[in-house]
CSV table of C-alpha atoms in Angstrom, one decimal:
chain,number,residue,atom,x,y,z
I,23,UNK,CA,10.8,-11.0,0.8
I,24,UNK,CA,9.6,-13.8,3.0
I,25,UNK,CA,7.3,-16.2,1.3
I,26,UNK,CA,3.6,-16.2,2.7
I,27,UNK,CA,2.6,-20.0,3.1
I,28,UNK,CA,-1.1,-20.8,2.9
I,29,UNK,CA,-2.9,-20.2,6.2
I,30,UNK,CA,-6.4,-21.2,7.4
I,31,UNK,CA,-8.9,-18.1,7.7
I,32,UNK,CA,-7.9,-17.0,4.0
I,33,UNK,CA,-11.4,-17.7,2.1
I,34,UNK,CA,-14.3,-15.3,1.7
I,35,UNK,CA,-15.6,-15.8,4.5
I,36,UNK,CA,-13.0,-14.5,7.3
I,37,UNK,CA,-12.0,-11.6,8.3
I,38,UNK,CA,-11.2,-8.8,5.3
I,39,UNK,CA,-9.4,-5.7,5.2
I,40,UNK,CA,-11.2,-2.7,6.9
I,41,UNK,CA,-13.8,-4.8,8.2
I,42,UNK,CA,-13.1,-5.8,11.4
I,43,UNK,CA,-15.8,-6.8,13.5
I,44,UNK,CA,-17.6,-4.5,16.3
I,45,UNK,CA,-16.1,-4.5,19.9
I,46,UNK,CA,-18.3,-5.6,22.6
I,47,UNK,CA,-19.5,-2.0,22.8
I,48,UNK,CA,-20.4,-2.2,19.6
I,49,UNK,CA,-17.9,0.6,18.0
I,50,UNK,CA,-15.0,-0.9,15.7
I,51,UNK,CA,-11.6,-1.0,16.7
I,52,UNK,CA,-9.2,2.3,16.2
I,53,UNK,CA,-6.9,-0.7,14.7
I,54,UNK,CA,-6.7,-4.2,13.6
I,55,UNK,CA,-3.8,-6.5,13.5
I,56,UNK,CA,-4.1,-7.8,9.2
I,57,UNK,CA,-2.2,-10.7,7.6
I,58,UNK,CA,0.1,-9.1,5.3
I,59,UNK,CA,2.0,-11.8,2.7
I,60,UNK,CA,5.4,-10.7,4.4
I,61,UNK,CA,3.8,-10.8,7.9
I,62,UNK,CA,1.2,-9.4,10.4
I,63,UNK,CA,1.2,-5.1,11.0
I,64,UNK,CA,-1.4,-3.3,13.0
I,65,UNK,CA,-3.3,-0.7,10.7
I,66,UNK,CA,-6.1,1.7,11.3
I,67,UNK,CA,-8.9,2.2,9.2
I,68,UNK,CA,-7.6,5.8,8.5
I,69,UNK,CA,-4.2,4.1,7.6
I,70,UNK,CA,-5.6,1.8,5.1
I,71,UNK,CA,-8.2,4.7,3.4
I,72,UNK,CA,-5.4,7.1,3.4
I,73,UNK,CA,-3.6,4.3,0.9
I,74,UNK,CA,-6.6,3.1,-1.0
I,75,UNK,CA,-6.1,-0.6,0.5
I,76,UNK,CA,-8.7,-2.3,-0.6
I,77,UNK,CA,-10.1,-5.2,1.7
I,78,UNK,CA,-9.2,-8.4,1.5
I,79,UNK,CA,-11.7,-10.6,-0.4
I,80,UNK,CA,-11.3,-13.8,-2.0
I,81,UNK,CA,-13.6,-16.9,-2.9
I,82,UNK,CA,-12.8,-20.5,-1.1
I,83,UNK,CA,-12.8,-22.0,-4.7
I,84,UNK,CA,-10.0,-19.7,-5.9
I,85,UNK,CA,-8.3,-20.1,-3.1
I,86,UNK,CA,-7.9,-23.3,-3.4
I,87,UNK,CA,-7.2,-23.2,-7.0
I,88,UNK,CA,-4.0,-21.3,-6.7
I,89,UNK,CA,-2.8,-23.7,-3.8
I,90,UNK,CA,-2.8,-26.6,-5.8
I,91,UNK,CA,-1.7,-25.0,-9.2
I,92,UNK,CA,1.5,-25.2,-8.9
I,93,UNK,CA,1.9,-21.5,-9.1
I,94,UNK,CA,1.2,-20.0,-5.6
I,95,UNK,CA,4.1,-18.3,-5.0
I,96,UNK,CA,2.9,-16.1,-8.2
I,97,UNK,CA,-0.5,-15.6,-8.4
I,98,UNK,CA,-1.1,-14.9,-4.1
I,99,UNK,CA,-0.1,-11.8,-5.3
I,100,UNK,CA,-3.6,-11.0,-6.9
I,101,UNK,CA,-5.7,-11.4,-4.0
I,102,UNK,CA,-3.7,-11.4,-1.1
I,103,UNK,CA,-2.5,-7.6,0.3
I,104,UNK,CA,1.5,-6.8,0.6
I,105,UNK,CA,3.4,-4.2,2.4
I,106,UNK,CA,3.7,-3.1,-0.8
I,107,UNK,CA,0.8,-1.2,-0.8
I,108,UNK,CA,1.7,1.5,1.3
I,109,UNK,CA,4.3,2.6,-0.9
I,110,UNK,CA,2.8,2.7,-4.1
I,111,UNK,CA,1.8,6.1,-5.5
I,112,UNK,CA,-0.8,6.9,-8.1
I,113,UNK,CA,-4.4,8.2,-8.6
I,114,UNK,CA,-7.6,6.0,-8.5
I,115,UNK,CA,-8.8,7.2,-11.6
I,116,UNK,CA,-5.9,6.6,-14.5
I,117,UNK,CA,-8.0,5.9,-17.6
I,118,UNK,CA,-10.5,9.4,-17.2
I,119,UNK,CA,-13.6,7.5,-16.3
I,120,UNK,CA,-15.4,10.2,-13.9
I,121,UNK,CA,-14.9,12.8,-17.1
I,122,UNK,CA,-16.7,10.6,-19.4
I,123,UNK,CA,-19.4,9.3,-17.6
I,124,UNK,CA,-22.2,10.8,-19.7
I,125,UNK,CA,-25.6,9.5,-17.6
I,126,UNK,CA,-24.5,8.0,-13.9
I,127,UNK,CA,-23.4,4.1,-14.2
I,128,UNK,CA,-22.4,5.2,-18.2
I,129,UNK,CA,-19.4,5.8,-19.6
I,130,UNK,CA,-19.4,6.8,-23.4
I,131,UNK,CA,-15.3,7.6,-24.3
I,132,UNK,CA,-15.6,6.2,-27.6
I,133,UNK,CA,-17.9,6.5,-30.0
I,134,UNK,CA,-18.9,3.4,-30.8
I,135,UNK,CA,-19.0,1.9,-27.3
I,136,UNK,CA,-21.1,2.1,-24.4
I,137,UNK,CA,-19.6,1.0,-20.8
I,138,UNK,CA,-22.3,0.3,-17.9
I,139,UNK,CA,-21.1,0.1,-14.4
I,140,UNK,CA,-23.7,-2.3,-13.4
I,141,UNK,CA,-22.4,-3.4,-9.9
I,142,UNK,CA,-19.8,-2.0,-7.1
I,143,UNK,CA,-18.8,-6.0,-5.8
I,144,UNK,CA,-16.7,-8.6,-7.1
I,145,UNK,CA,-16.1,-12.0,-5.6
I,146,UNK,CA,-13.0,-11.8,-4.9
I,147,UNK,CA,-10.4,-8.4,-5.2
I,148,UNK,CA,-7.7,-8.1,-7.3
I,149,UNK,CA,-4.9,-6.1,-5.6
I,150,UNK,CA,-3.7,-4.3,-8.8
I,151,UNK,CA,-7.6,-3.0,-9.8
I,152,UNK,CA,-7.9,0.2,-11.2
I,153,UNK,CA,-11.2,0.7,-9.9
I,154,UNK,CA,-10.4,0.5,-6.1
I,155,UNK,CA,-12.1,3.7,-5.7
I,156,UNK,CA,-15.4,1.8,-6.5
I,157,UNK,CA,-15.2,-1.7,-5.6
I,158,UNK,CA,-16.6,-2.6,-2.3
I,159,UNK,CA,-17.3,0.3,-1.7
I,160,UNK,CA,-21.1,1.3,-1.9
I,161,UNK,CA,-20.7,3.6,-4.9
I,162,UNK,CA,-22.7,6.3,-6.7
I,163,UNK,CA,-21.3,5.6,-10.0
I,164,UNK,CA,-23.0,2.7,-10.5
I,165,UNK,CA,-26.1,2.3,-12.7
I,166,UNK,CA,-29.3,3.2,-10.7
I,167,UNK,CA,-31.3,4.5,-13.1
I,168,UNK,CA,-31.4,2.5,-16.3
I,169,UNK,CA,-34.3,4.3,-17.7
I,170,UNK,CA,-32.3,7.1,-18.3
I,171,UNK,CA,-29.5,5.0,-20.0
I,172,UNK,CA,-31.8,3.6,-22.0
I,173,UNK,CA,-32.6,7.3,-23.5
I,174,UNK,CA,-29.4,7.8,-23.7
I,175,UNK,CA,-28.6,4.9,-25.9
I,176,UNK,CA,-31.3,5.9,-28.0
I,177,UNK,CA,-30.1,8.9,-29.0
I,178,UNK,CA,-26.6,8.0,-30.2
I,179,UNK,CA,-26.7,5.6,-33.4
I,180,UNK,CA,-23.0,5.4,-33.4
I,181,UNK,CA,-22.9,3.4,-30.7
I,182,UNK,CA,-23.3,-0.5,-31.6
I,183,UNK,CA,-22.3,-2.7,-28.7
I,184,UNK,CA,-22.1,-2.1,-24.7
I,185,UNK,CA,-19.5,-3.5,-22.4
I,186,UNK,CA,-21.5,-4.6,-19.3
I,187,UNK,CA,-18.6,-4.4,-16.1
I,188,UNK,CA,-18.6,-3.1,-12.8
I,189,UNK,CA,-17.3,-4.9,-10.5
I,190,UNK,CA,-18.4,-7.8,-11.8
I,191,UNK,CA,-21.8,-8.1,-13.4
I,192,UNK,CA,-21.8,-11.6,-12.6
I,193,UNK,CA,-22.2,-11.6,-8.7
I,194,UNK,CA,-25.8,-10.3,-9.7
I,195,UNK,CA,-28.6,-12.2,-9.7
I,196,UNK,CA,-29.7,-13.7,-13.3
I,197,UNK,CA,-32.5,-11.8,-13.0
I,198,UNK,CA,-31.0,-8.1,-12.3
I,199,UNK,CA,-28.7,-9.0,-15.5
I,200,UNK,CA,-32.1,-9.9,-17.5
I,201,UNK,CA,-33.5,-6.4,-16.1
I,202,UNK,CA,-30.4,-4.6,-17.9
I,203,UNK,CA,-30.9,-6.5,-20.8
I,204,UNK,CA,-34.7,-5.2,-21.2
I,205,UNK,CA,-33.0,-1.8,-21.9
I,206,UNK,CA,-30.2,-2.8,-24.3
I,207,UNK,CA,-31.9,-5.3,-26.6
I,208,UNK,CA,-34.5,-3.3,-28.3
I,209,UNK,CA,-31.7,-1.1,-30.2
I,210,UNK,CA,-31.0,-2.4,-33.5
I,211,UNK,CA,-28.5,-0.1,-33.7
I,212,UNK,CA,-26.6,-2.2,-30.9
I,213,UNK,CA,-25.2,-5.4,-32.4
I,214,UNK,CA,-23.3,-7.0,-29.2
I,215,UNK,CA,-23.8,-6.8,-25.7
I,216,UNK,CA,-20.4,-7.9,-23.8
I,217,UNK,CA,-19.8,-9.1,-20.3
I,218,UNK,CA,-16.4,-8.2,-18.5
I,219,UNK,CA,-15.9,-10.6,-15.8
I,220,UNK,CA,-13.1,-12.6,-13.5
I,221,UNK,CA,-15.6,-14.9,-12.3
I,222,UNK,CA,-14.7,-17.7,-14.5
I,223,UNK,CA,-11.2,-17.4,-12.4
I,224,UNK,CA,-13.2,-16.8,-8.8
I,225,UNK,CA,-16.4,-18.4,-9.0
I,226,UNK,CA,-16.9,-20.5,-12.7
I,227,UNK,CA,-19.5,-22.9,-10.6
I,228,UNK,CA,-21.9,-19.5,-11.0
I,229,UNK,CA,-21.6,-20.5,-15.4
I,230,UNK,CA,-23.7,-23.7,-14.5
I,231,UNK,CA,-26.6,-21.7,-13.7
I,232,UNK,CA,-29.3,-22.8,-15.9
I,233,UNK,CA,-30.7,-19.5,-15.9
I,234,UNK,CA,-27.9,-17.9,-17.5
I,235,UNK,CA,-28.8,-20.2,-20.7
I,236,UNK,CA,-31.8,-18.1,-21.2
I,237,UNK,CA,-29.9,-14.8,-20.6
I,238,UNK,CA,-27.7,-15.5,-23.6
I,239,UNK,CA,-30.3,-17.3,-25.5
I,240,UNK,CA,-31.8,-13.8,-25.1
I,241,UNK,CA,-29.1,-11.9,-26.7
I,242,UNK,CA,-28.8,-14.7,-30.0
I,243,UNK,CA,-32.5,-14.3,-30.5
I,244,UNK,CA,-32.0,-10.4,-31.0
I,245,UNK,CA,-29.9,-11.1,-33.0
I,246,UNK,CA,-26.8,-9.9,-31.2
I,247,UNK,CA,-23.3,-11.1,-30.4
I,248,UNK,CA,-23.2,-12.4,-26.8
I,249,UNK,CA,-19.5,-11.8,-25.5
I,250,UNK,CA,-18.2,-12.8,-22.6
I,251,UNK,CA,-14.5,-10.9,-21.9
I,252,UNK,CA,-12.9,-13.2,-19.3
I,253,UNK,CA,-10.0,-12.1,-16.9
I,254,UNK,CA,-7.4,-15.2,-17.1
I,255,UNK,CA,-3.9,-13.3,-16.0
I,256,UNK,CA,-2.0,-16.6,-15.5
I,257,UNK,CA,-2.8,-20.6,-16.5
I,258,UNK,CA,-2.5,-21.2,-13.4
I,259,UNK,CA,-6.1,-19.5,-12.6
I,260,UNK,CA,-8.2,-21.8,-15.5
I,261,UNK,CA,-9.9,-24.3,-13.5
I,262,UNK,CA,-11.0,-27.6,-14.9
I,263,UNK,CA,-14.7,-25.9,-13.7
I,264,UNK,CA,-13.8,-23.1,-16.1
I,265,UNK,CA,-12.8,-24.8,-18.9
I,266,UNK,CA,-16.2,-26.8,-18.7
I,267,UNK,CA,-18.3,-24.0,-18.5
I,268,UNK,CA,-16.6,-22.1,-21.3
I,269,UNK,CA,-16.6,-25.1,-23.7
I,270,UNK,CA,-20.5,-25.8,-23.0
I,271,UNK,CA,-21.5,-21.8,-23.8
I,272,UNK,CA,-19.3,-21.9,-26.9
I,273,UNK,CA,-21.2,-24.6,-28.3
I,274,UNK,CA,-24.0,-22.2,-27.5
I,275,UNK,CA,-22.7,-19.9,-29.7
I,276,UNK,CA,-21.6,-17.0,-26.4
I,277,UNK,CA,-17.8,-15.7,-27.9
I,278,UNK,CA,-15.3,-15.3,-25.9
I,279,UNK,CA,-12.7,-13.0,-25.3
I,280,UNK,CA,-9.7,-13.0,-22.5
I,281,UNK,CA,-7.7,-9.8,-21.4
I,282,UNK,CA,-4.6,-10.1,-19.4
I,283,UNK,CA,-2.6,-7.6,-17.1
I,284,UNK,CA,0.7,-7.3,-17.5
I,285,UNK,CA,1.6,-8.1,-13.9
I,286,UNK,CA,5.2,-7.8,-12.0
I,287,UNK,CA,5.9,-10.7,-9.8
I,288,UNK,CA,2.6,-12.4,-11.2
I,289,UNK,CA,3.2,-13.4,-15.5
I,290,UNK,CA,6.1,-11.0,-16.5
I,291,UNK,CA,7.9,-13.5,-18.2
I,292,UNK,CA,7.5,-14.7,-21.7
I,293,UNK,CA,6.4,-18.0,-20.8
I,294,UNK,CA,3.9,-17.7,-18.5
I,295,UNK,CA,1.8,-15.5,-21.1
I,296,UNK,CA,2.4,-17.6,-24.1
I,297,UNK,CA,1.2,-20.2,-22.0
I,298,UNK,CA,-1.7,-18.7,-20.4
I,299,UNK,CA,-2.5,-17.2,-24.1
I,300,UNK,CA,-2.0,-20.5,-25.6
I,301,UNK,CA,-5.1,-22.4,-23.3
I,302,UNK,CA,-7.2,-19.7,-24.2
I,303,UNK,CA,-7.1,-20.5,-27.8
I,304,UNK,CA,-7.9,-24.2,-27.2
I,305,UNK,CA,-10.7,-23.5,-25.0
I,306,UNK,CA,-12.2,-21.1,-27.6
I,307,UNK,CA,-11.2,-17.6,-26.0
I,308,UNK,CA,-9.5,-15.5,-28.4
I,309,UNK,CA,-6.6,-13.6,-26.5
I,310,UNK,CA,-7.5,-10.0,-26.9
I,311,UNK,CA,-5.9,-7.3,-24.4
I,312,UNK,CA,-2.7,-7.5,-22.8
I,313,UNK,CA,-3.0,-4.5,-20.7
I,314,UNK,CA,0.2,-2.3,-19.0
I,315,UNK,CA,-0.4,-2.0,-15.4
I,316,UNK,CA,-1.7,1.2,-15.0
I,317,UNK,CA,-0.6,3.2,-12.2
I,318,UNK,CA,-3.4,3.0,-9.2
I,319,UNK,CA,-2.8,4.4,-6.0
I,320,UNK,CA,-2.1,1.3,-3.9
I,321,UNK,CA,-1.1,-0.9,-7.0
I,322,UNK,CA,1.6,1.0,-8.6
I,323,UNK,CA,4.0,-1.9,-7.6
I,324,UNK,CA,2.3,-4.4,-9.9
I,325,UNK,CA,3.9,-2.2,-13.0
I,326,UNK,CA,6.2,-3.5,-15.7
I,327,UNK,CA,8.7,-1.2,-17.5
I,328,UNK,CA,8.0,-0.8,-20.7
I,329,UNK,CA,11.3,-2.1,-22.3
I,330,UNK,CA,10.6,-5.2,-20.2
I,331,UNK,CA,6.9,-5.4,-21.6
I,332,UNK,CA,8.1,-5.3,-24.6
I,333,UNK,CA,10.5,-7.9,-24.2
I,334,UNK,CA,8.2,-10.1,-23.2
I,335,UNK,CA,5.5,-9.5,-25.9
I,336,UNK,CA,8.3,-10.6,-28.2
I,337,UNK,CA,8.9,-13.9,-26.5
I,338,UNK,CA,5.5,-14.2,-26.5
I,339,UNK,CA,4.9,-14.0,-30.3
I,340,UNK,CA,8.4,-16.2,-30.5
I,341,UNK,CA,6.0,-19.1,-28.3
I,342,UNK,CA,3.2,-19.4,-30.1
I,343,UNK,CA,1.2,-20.2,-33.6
I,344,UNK,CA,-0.2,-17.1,-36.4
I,345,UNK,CA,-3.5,-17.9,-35.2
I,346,UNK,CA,-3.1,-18.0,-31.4
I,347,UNK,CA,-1.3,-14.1,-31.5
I,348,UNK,CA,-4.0,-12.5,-31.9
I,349,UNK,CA,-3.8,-9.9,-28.8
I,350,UNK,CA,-2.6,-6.4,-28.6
I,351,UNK,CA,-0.2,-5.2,-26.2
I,352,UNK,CA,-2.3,-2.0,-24.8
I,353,UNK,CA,-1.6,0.9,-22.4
I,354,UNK,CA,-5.2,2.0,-21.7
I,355,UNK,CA,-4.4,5.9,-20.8
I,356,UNK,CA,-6.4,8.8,-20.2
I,357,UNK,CA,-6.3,10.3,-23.7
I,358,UNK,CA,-7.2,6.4,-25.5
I,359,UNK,CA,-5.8,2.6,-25.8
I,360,UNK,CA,-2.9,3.1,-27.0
I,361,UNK,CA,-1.1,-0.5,-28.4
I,362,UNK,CA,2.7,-0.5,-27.4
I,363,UNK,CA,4.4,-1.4,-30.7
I,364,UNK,CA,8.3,-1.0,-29.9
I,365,UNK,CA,11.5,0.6,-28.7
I,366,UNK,CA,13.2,1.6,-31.7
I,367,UNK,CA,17.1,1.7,-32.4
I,368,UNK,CA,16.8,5.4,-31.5
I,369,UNK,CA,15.3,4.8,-28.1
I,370,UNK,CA,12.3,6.1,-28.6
I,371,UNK,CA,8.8,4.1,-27.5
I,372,UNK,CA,6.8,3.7,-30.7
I,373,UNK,CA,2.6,3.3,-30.3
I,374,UNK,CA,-0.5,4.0,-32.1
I,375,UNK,CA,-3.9,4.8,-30.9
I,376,UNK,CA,-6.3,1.7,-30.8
I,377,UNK,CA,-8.9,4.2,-30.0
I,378,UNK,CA,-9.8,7.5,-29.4
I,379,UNK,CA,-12.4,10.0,-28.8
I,380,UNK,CA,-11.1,11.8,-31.8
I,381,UNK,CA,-11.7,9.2,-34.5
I,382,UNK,CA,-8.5,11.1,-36.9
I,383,UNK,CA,-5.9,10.2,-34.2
I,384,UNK,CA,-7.0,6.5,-34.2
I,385,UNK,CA,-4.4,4.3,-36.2
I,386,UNK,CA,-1.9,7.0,-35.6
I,387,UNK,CA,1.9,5.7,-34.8
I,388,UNK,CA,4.0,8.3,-32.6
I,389,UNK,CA,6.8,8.1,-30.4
I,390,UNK,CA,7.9,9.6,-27.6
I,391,UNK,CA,11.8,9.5,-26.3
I,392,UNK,CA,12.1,6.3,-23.8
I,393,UNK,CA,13.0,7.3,-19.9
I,394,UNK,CA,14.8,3.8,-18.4
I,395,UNK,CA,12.2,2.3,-15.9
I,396,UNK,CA,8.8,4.4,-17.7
I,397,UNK,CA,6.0,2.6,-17.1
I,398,UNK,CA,3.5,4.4,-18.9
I,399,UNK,CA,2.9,7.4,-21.7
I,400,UNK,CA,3.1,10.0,-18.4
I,401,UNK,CA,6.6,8.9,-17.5
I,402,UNK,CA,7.6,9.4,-21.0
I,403,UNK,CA,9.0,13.5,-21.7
I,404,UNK,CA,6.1,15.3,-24.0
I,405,UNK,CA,7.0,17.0,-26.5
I,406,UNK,CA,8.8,14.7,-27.4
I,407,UNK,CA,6.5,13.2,-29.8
C-alpha cells in the first residue's frame, strides 16, 4: 500500500467526505473526486452511504499533532479514509444500542448505568467508530428531551452513575453540558457523572476553558465523582496541551480514566500499548478498557484476531509495573463486555462477562472453540460453550 504523505487541505476546515460544495446551479455534484490515503477515486454520494463512509473530519491541532509525532504513518489511519472502507462488512449497530435505548438519547443495558447520547458531532472522526450511523449525521437518537430522562432516572434506584457520550459531549457549549447536569445532580442515588470524550486527543485547548472549572466544581459539591474517560489509542496522540490540561483538573480532584481500541495498522503491537498505557499512568489516567475492534460496517478492517490480541495483551503486562496494569482487555458485544482472558492449550477462547443485563452471568468464565482469524464472540462456533 502506498504511503499517504501529508497534504495541504487536510484540517477541519476543507473539503470532507459527502460534503462537497453546491455547483453553480446550486444542486451538489452526482460525484466528487476524495483524497483516499492510497490515492484519489471519484465516489458518489450514494457510493459512500451505501458503505457507511463517514466524512472526513479532523481538527488542525490534531493534525498537526500526528505529523510531528513521530508516528504518522500509524495513527493517519484514524482520521483519514482508506480504500479499505469499501470492503469492509458489518452492521452499524454491534453492541445492541437501538434495543436498549429506554427514553430517546438513553440507553440503560445495565443496571447500574445510565448512558446519555447528548450530541451527534465530534471534532474530528475516527474511521473505526462504531457509531457511524449517528455521528455527523443529524440524529434522532440523541437526547432532546431531558425532562423525560430526568423521570426516568428517578425511578430506577439501581442506577448510580451516568456515562455522558455522544459524539462527543465536549464540542457543546459549557453551558448545554451545565443544562444536562441540572437533571443528573439532584439524584442521590447517582454517585458519579462521567464524560466520554477524544477531545483531549482532537481539541485539549477546549480543557482551558475556565468555565468548565465550574462545571466540575459542580459535580464535587454534590458530592459526586467527576470522571472524565479519555480516548488516547496511541502515545503518539497525548499532546503536551493534553498533558497540561489533565494534570491541572486532577489537582482539581476530576478522575480520569483512558480506553483504548485495539487497532490493526494503528497500536497492534505490544509496545506501542504499554507505552501509550504507561503515560497514562504518569499523567494520572488510570488505563481502563482496551476494547476489540468491533465489527462496523465500513471499519471491519481495523480488527485484530483474537490470538493476536491476546498476544499482545501479554506483552503488554510483560512491559509494564503491578500498578500501571490495571486495564481489561474487553470485547464489548451485544449480549455484555465480555473481558478476553486467553486461548487455552485446548484451543479454546476463554472470557468472562464484565457485565451483563442478567446480573448471574456477570463474573462467569466460558469458552468457546477458537476459529483461526475470529475476531469476535460471533465468529466463534456456538454451542460450543
Amino acid at each position: 500500500m502506498k504511503t499517504a504523505q501529508p497534504t495541504q487541505g487536510n484540517a477541519v476546515d476543507a473539503s470532507q467526505l459527502g460534503a462537497a460544495p453546491p455547483t453553480s446551479s446550486g444542486r451538489r455534484p452526482a460525484s466528487e473526486i476524495i483524497n483516499f490515503i492510497e490515492g484519489t477515486r471519484t465516489v458518489s454520494p450514494d457510493e459512500l452511504a451505501a458503505h457507511s463512509i463517514t466524512r472526513y473530519r479532523v481538527t488542525r491541532s490534531y493534525r498537526e499533532q500526528i505529523i510531528n509525532s513521530g508516528y504518522y504513518d500509524q495513527l493517519k489511519f484514524i482520521v483519514e479514509p482508506s480504500f479499505e472502507e469499501f470492503e469492509s462488512p458489518g452492521n452499524l449497530d454491534t453492541s445492541g444500542e437501538h434495543d436498549n435505548t429506554v427514553v430517546s438519547g438513553f440507553q440503560h443495558k445495565y443496571a447500574q448505568t445510565g448512558l446519555l447520547l447528548a450530541t451527534d458531532r465530534c471534532a474530528s472522526y475516527c474511521r473505526y467508530c462504531f457509531r457511524k450511523r449517528i455521528v455527523g449525521k443529524d440524529s434522532d437518537e440523541i437526547a432532546a428531551d431531558l425532562g423525560e430522562i430526568e423521570s426516568y432516572i428517578g425511578v430506577h434506584p439501581e442506577m448510580t452513575n451516568v456515562l455522558v457520550s455522544g459524539g462527543d459531549p465536549f464540542v457543546l457549549r459549557t453551558g448545554r453540558l451545565h443544562q444536562i447536569l441540572d437533571h443528573l445532580l439532584p439524584f442521590p442515588h447517582l454517585n458519579s457523572i462521567r464524560f466520554g470524550t477524544k477531545m483531549l486527543a482532537y481539541a485539549p485547548k477546549r480543557f482551558e476553558d475556565p468555565a468548565l472549572l465550574a462545571l466540575f466544581q459542580r459535580i464535587h459539591d454534590a458530592r459526586k465523582a467527576a470522571v472524565i474517560v479519555t480516548h488516547f489509542d496511541h502515545i503518539g496522540e497525548i499532546s503536551v496541551d493534553a498533558e497540561r490540561s489533565i494534570r491541572s483538573l486532577c489537582t482539581r480532584g476530576v478522575q480520569f480514566l483512558n480506553q483504548t481500541v485495539l487497532l490493526a495498522k494503528v497500536n497492534d503491537d505490544p509496545e506501542t500499548l504499554a507505552a501509550t498505557f504507561a503515560k497514562c499512568h504518569q499523567m494520572g489516567i488510570r488505563p481502563y478498557y482496551l476494547f476489540q475492534g468491533r465489527p462496523v460496517k465500513g471499519a471491519s478492517h481495523f480488527q485484530v484476531p483474537l490470538r493476536r490480541g491476546l498476544n499482545i495483551v501479554r506483552g503488554i503486562d510483560q512491559r509494564l509495573s503491578g500498578i500501571q496494569k490495571t486495564f481489561k482487555y474487553i470485547m464489548s458485544h451485544y449480549t455484555g463486555k465480555i473481558e478476553i482472558l486467553d486461548l487455552g492449550a485446548d484451543g479454546r477462547v476463554y472470557m468472562r462477562y464484565h457485565q451483563n443485563k442478567d446480573p448471574e452471568k456477570i463474573g462467569k468464565i466460558f469458552s468457546r472453540a477458537y476459529v483461526e482469524g475470529g475476531c469476535w464472540l460471533d465468529d466463534l462456533p456456538e454451542g460450543s460453550d
